[in-house]
Coordinates of C-alpha atoms and ligand atoms in Angstrom, one line a residue:
X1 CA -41.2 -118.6 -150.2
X2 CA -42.8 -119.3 -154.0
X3 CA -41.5 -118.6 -156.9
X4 CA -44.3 -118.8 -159.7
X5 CA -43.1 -119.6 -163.4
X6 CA -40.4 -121.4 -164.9
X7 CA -39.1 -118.3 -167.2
X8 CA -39.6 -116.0 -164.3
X9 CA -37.2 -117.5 -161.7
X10 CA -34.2 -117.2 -163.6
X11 CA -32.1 -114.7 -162.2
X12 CA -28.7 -114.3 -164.8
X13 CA -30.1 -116.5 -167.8
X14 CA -32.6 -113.9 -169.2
X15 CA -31.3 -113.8 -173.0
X16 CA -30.1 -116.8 -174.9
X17 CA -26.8 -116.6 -177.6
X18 CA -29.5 -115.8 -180.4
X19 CA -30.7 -112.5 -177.9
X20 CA -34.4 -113.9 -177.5
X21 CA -36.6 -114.1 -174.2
X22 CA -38.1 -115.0 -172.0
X23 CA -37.6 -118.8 -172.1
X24 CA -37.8 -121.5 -169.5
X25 CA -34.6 -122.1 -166.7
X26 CA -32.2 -125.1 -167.9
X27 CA -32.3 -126.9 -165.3
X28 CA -29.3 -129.5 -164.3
X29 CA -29.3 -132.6 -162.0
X30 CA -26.4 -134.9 -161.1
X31 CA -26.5 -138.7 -161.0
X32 CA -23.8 -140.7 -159.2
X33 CA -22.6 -143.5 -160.5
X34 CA -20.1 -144.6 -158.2
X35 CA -17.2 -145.7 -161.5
X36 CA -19.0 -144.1 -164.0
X37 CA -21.1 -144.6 -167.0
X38 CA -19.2 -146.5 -169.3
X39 CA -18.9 -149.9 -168.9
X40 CA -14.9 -149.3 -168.8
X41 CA -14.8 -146.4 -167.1
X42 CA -13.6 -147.9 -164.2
X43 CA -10.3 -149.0 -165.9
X44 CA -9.9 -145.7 -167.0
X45 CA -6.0 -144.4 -165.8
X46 CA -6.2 -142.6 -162.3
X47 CA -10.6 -143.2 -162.4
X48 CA -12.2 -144.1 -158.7
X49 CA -13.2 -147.5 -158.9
X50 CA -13.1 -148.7 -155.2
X51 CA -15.3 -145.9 -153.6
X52 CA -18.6 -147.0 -153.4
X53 CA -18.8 -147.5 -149.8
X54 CA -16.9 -144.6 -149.0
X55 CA -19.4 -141.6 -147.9
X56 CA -16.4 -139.4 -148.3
X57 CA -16.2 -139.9 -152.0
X58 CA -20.0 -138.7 -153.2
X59 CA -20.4 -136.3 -150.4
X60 CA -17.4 -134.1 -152.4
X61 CA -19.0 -134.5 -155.2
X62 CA -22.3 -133.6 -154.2
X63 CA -20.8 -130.1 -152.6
X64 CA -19.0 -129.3 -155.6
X65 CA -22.4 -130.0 -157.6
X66 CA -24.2 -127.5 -155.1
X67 CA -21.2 -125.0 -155.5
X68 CA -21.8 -125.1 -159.9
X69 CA -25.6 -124.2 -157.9
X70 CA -27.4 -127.8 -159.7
X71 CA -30.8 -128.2 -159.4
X72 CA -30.0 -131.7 -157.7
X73 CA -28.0 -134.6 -156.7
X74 CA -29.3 -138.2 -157.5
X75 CA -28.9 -141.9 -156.0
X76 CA -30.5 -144.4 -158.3
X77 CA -31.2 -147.6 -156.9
X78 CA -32.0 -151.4 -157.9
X79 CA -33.0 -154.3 -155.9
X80 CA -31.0 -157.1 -156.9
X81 CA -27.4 -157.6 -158.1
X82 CA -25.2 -160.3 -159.4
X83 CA -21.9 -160.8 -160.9
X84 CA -22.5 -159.9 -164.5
X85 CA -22.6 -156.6 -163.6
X86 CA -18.7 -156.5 -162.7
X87 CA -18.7 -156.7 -166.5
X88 CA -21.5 -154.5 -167.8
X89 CA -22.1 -151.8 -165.0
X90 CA -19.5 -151.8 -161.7
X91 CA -21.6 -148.9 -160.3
X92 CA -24.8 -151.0 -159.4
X93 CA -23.2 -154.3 -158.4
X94 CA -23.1 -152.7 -154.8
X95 CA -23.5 -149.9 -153.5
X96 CA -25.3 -148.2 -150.5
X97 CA -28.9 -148.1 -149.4
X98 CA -29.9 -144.3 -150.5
X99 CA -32.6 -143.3 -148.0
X100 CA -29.2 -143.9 -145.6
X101 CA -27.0 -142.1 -148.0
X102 CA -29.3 -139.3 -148.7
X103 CA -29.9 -138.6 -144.8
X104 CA -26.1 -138.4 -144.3
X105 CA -25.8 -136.3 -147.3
X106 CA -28.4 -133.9 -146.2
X107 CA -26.2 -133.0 -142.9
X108 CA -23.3 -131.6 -145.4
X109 CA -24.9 -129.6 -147.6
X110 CA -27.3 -127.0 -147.8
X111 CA -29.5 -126.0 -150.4
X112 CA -28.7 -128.9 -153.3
X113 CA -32.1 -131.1 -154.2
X114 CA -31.4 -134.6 -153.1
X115 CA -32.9 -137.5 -154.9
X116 CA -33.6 -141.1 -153.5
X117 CA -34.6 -144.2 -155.9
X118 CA -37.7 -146.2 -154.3
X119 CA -39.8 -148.7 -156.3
X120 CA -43.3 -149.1 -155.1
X121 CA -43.4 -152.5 -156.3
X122 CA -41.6 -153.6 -153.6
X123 CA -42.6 -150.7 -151.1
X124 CA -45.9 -150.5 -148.6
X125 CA -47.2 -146.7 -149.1
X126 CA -47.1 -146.2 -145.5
X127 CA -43.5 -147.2 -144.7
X128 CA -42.3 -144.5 -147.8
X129 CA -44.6 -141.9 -147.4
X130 CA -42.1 -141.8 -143.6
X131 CA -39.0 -142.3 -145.2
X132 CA -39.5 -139.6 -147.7
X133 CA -41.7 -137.0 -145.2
X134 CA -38.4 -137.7 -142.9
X135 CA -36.4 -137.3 -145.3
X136 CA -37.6 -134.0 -146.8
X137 CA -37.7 -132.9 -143.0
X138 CA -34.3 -134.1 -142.5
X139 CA -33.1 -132.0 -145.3
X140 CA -34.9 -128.9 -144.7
X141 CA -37.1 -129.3 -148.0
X142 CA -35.0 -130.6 -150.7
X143 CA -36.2 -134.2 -150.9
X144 CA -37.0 -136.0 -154.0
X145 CA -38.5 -139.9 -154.8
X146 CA -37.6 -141.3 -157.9
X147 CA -40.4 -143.6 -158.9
X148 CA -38.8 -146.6 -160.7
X149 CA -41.0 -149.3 -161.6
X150 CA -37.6 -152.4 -161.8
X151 CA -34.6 -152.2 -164.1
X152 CA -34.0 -155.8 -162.2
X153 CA -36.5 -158.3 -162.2
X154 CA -34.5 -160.8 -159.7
X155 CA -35.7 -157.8 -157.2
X156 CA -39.1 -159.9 -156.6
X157 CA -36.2 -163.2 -155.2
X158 CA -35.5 -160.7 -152.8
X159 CA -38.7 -160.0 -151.3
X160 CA -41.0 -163.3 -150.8
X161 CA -42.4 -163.1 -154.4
X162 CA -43.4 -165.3 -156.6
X163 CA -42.5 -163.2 -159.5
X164 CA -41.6 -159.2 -160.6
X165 CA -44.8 -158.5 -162.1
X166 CA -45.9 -157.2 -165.6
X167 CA -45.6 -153.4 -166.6
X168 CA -49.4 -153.3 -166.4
X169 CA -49.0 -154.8 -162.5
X170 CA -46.3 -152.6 -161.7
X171 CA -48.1 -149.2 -162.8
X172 CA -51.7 -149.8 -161.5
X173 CA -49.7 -150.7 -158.3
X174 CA -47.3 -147.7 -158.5
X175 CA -50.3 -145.1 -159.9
X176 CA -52.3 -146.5 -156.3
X177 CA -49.4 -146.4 -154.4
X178 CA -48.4 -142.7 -155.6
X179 CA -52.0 -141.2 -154.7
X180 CA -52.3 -143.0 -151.3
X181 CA -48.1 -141.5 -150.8
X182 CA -49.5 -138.2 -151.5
X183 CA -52.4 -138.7 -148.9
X184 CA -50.7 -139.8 -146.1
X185 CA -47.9 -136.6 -146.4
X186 CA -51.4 -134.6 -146.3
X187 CA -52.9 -136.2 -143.7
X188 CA -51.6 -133.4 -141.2
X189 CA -52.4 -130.1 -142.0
X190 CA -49.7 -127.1 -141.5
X191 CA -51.2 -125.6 -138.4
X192 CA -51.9 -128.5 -136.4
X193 CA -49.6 -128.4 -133.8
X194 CA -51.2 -126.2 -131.3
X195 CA -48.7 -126.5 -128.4
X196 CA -50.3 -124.4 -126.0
X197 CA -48.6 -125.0 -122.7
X198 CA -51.1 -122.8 -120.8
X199 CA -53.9 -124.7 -122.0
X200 CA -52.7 -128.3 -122.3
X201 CA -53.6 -128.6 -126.6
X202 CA -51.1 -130.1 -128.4
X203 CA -52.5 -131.1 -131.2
X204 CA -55.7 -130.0 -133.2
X205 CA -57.8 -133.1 -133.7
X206 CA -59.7 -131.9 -136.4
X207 CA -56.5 -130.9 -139.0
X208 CA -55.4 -134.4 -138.1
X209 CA -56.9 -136.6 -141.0
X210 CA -57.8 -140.3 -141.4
X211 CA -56.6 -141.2 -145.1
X212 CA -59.1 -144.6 -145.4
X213 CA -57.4 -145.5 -148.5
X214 CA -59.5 -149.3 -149.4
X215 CA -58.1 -149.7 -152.7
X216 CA -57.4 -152.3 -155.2
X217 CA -54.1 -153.1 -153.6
X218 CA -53.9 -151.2 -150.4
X219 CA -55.6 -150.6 -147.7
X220 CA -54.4 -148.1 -145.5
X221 CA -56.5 -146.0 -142.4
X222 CA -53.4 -143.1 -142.2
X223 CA -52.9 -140.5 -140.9
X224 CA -49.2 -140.8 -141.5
X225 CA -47.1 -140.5 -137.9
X226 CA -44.8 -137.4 -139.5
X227 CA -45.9 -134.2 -139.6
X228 CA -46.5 -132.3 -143.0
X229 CA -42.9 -131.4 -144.5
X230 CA -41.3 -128.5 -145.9
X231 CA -42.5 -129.1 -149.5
X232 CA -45.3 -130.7 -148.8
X233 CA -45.3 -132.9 -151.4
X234 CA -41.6 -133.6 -151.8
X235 CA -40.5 -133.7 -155.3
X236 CA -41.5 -136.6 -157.4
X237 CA -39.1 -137.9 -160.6
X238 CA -40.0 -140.5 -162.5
X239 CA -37.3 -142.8 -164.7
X240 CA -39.1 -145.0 -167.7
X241 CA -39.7 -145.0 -171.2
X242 CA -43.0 -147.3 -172.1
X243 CA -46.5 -145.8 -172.7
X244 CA -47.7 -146.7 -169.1
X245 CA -44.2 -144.6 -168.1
X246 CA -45.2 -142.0 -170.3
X247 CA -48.8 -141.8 -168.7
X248 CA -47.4 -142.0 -165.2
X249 CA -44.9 -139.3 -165.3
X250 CA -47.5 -137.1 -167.2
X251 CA -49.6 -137.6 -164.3
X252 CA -47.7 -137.6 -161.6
X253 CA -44.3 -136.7 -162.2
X254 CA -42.5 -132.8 -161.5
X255 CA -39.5 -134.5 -163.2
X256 CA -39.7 -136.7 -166.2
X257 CA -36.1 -138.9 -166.4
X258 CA -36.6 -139.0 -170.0
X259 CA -34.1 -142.2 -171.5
X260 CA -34.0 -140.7 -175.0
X261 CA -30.5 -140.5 -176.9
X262 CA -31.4 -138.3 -180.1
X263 CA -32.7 -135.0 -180.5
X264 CA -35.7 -136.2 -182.4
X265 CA -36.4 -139.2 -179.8
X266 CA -36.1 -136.2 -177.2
X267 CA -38.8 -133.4 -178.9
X268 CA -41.1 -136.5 -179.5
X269 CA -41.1 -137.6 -175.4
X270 CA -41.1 -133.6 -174.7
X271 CA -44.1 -133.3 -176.9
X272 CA -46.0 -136.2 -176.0
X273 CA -45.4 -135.7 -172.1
X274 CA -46.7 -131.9 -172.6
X275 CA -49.9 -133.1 -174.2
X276 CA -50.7 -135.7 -172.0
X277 CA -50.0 -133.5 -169.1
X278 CA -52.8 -130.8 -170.7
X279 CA -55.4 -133.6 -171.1
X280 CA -54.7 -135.1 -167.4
X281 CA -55.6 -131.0 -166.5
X282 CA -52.1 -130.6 -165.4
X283 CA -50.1 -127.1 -166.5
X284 CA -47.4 -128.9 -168.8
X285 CA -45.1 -126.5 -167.6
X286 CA -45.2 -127.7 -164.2
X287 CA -43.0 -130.8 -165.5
X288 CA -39.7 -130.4 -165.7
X289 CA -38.4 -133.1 -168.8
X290 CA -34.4 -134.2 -168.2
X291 CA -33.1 -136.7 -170.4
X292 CA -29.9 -138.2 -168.4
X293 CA -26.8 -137.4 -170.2
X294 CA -23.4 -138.4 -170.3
X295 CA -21.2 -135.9 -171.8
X296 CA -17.5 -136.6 -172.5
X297 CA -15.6 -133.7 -172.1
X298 CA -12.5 -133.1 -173.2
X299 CA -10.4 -129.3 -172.9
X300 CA -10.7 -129.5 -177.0
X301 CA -13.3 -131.8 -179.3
X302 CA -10.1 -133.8 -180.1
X303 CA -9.2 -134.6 -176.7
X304 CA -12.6 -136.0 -176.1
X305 CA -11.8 -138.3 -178.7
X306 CA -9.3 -139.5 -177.3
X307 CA -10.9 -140.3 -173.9
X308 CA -13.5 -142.1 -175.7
X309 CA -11.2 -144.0 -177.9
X310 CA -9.1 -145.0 -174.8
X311 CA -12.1 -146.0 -173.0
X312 CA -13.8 -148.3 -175.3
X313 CA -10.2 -149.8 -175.9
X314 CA -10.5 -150.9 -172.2
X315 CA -14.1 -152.3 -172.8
X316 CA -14.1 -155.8 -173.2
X317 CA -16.0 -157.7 -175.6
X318 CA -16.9 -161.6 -176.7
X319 CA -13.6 -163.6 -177.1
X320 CA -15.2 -164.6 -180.2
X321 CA -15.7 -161.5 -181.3
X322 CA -18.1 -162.7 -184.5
X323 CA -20.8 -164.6 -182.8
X324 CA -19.6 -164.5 -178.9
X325 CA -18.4 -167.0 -176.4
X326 CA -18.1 -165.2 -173.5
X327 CA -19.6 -167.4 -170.6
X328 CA -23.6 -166.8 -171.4
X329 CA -24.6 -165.9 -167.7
X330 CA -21.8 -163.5 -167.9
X331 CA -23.9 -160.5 -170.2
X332 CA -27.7 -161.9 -169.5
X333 CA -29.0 -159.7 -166.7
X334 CA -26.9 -156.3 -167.2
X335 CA -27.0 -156.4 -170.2
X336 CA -30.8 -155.4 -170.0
X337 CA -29.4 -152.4 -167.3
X338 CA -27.7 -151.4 -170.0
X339 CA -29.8 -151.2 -172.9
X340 CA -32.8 -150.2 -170.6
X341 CA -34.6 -153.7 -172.4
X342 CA -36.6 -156.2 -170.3
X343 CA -37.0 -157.7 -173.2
X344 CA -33.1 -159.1 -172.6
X345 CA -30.6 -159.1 -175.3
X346 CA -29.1 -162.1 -177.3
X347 CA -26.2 -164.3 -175.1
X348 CA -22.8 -163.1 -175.8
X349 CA -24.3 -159.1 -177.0
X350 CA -20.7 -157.5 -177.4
X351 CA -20.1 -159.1 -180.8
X352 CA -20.5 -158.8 -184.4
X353 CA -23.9 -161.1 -184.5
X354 CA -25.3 -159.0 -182.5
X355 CA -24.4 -156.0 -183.5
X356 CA -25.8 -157.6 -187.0
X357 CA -29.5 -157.8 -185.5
X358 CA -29.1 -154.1 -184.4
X359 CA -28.7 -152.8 -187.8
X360 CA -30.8 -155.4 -189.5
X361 CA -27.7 -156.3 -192.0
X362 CA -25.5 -159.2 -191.3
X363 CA -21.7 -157.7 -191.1
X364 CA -20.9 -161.3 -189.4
X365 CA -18.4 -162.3 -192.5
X366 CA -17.0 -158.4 -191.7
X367 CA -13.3 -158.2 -190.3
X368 CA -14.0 -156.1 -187.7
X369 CA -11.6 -153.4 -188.1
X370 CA -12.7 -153.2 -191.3
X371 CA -14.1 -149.6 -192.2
X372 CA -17.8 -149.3 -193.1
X373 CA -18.2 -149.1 -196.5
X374 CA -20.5 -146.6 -197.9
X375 CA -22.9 -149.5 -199.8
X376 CA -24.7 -150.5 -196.7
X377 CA -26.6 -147.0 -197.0
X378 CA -30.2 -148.1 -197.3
X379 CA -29.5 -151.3 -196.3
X380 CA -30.2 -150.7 -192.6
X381 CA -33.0 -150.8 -190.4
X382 CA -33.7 -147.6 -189.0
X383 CA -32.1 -148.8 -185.4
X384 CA -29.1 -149.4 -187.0
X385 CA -28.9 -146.5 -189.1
X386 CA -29.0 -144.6 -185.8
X387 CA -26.0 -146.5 -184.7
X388 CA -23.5 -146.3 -187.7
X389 CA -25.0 -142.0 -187.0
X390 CA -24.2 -142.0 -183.2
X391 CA -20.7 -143.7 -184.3
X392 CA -19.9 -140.8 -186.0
X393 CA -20.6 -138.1 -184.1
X394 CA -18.9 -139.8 -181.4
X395 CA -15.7 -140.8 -182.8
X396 CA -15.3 -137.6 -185.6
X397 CA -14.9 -141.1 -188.4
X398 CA -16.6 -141.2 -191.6
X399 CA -18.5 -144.0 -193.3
X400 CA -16.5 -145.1 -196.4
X401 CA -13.5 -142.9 -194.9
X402 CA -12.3 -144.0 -191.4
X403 CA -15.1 -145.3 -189.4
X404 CA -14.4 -149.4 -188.4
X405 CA -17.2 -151.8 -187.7
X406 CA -15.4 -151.9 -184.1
X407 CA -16.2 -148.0 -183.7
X408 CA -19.9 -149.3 -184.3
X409 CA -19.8 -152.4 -182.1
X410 CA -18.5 -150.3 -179.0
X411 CA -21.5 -147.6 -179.9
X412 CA -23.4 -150.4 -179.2
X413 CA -22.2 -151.9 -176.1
X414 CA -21.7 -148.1 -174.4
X415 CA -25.3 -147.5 -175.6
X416 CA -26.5 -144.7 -173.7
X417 CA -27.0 -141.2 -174.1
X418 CA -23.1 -140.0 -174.7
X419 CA -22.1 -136.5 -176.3
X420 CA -18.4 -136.0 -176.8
X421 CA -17.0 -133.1 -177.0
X422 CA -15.1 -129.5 -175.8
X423 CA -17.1 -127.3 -173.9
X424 CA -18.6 -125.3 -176.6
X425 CA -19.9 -128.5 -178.6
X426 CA -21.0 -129.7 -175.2
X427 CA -22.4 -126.4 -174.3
X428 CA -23.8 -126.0 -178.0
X429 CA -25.4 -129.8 -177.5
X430 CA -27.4 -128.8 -174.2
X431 CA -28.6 -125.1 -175.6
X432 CA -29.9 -126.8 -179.6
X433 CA -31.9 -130.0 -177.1
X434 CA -33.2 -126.8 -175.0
X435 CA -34.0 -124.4 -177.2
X436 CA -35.8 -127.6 -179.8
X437 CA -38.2 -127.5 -176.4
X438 CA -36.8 -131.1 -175.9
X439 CA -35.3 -131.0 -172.5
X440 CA -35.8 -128.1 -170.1
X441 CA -32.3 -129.3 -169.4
X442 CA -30.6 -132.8 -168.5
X443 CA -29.5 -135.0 -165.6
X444 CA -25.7 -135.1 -166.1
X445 CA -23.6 -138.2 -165.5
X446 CA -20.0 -138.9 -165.7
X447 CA -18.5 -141.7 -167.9
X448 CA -15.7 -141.9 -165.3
X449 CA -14.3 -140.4 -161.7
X450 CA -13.7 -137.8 -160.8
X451 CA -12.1 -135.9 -164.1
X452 CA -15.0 -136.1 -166.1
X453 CA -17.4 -134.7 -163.4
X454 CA -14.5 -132.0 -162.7
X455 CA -14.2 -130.6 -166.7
X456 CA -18.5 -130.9 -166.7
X457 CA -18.1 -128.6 -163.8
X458 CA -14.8 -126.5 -164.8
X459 CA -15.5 -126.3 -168.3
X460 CA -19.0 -126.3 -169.4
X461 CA -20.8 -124.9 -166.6
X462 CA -19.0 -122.0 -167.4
X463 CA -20.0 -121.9 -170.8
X464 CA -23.5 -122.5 -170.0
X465 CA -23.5 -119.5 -168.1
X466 CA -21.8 -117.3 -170.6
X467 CA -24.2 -118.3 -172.9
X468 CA -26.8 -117.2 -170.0
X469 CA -28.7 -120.6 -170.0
X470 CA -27.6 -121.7 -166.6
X471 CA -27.9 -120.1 -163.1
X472 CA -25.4 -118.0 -161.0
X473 CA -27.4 -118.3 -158.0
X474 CA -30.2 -120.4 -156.6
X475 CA -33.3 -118.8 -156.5
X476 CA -34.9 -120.1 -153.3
X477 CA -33.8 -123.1 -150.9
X478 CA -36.3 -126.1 -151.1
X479 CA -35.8 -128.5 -154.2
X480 CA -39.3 -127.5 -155.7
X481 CA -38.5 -123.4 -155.6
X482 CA -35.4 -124.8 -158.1
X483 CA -38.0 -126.3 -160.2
X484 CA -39.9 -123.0 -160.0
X485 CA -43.0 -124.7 -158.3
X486 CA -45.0 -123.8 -155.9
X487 CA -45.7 -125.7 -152.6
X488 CA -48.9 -127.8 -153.1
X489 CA -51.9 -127.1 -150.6
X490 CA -52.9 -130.2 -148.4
X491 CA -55.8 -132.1 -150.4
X492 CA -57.5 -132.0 -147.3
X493 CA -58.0 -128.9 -147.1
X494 CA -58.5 -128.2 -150.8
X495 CA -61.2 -130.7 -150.3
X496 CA -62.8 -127.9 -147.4
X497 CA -62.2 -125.2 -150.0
X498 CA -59.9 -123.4 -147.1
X499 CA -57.2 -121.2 -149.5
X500 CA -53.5 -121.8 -147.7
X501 CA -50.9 -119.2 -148.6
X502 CA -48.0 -120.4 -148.8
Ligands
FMN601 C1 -33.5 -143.1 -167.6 C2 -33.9 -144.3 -166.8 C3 -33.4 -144.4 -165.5 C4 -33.8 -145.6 -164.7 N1 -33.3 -145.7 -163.5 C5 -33.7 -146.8 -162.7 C6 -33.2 -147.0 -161.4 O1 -32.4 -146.3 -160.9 N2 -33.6 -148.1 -160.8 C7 -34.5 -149.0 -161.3 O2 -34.8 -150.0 -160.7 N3 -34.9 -148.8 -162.6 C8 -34.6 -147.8 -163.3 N4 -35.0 -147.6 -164.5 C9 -35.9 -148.7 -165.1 C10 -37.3 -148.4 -164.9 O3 -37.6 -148.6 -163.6 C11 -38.1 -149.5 -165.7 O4 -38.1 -150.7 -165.1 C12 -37.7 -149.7 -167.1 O5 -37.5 -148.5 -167.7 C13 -38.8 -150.5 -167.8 O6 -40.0 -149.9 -167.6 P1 -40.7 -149.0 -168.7 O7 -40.9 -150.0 -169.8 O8 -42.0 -148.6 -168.1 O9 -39.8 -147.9 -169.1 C14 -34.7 -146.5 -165.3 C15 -35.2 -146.3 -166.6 C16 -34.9 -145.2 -167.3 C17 -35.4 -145.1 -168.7

């Protein structure tokens, strides 16, 4: 089945709050974090924090996510771990191989997209263009690749090499390596299995095709050994935020995993991957841009508060909370996870100094529960501005009033993309990003388990569907007729000029 256009395949979300239309689907996809978000979420009173290995745990999650009828359900991935992260980010110190996890996943559920984290850095094309044509065959068409070039550089320890590779190494690999993917899940046309048992054909030689990929960095004969899946072209995300991320997802990606935190950040990365898009000769529309978001839900906006208050109170920082002292190799590597950096952060992040280079104002000398006075206005770079902004709307506190510099050193460590709220300021949140045209709707995460992924799902999707921005019903069954695309033709025959309806 194909279902054309974006603002078309909407069944119940037709008219907005402010009675326009048509206007493209919100779309929603959920990412697992085995404990969460926030780097205390795992503390949190009566949160999972031991359920990493137990399939049990994400597979109810991932039916209740297909019950609320998301778009998908996500298993991000890294390549290396060590014991910092017990401090920074419990849910990737260690956790399950996904192509695994999503192939067990696919057997209890039905019609949910399923996502699956692969870097082709440390890939051969070949060996994923099988795991994912499996994969979307294993699921009956709702497979997805996440295209990551490394949140961890200590991946390349792991795998004979001498060293992780710069971004321009990682994209001309992963732009080769994406092209040759696509190749190989062509490389068998739709019709050819013949099967005749009268006549002995089983195959049709000719719809059979030699890929002959010699290329920079591969070189690869094809065809692939799995026949042509049920999208086709399973679903590609992409998860980055350089310019060489920018370019590759306005090339290649149906999903751009957009890491942007502020409404303006978000309209700028919508724009920007529209227009490349249109001068690659892609339809913009085609990509679907979802910022990940981790939306702190409370019944009312004051209980939300309180969460978040009661979680960053469990959040450790430096015992010398001015300039740090924690052991330095305990905050060097996730610390970059966190702040999405390669770039790395200073030794010792979760204190005062730090914070001080953030905002470009040294509050060292500061007490820290101290409130913010309202002279440093003007006296921040724009980063920190931003901050002492986000600190705000997080907590409810005012500069000069209420808000401490502690409020604006946890900010920082959570970092992030965090909204709290009830469900209408949620709700109101994810209809002002869509409606702005900077997300055609967001990848939702939970700061902790299970309660927050239960009130997303109890309390806001209904509100999003009041409002008539979310779906009832899905549409079709395969990942890409959630997206509202269309399943691509075989390049191999395009290349005969043979029309395929699909
Ligand atoms: C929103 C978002 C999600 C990401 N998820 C992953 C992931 O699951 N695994 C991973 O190895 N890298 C992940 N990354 C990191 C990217 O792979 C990449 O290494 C990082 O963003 C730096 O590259 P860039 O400068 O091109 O963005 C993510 C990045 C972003 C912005």
């Amino acid at each position: 089945m194909t279902v054309s256009k974006k603002e078309t395949n909407i069944s119940d979300a037709k008219k907005n709050s402010s009675g326009e239309s048509p206007r493209r689907a919100l779309h929603l996809g959920y990412m697992y974090w085995s404990n969460g978000t926030h780097p205390a979420g795992w503390r949190y009173p009566g949160a999972e924090h031991s359920r990493a290995f137990d399939v049990d745990h994400f597979v109810g999650l991932a039916q209740r996510a297909e019950a609320a009828k998301f778009d998908f359900f996500f298993f991000g991935d890294r390549l290396a771990t060590g014991a910092e992260y017990g401090y920074t980010n419990t849910s990737v110190i260690a956790r399950l191989e996904p192509f695994t996890t999503a192939a067990y996943l696919a057997t209890l559920t039905k019609t949910i997209g399923i996502v699956v984290t692969a870097n082709p850095t440390y890939y051969e094309p070949f060996n994923l263009a099988r795991l994912t044509a499996s994969l979307d065959h294993v699921t009956k068409g709702r497979a997805s690749w996440n295209v990551v070039t490394g949140a961890d550089p200590r991946a390349a320890q792991n795998y004979s090499r001498l060293e992780h590779g710069d971004a321009n190494f990682r994209y001309d690999r992963a732009e080769e390596f994406i092209d040759l993917v696509r190749s190989l899940w062509d490389s068998w046309e739709d019709d050819a299995f013949i099967r005749n048992k009268e006549t002995g054909e089983f195959v049709d030689g000719s719809k059979i095709h030699a890929v002959n990929h010699d290329g920079k960095t591969f070189q690869v004969k094809g065809p692939l050994n799995v026949a042509r899946s049920p999208q086709g072209h399973p679903v590609i995300l992409h998860a980055g935020s350089s310019e060489r991320s920018r370019q590759f997802a306005a090339r290649e990606a149906d999903v751009a995993f957009a890491g942007v935190a502020t409404l303006t950040q978000g309209r700028q990365y919508a724009t920007e991957i529209r227009c490349r898009a249109t001068e690659s000769g892609r339809d913009p529309d085609e990509i679907s841009i979802l910022p990940g978001l981790t939306p702190l839900v409370g019944a009312t906006l004051a209980e939300a508060r309180e969460i978040y208050d009661e979680l960053n109170s469990l959040t450790i920082l430096d015992e010398d909370v001015r300039f740090g002292g924690r052991e330095p190799s305990a905050w060097t590597r996730g610390a970059e996870g966190l702040h999405g950096s390669s770039e790395g952060v200073p030794l010792g992040y979760r204190n005062l100094g730090s914070l001080s280079q953030r905002l470009g104002l040294d509050v060292t000398e500061e007490s820290i529960d101290a409130v913010v006075p309202l002279e440093i206005e003007g006296r921040l770079a724009p980063a920190g501005s931003q901050l002492v902004i986000t600190a705000t709307q997080r907590t409810g506190r005012t500069v000069g009033l209420n808000l401490t510099w502690r409020d604006v050193l946890y900010t920082y460590v959570v970092g992030g993309h965090v909204v709290v709220g009830g469900p209408t300021e949620i709700a109101d949140y994810i209809e002002s990003w869509h409606a702005a045209g900077a997300a055609d709707g967001f990848i939702i995460q939970s700061a902790f388990l299970d309660e927050q992924f239960d009130a997303f799902i109890d309390l806001v999707v209904p509100e999003l569907r009041r409002r008539g921005l979310f779906r009832s019903e899905y549409e079709g069954s395969t990942f890409r007729e959630h997206l509202g695309l269309t399943r691509p033709q075989s390049r191999f025959t395009l290349d005969q000029g043979i029309e395929v309806s699909s």
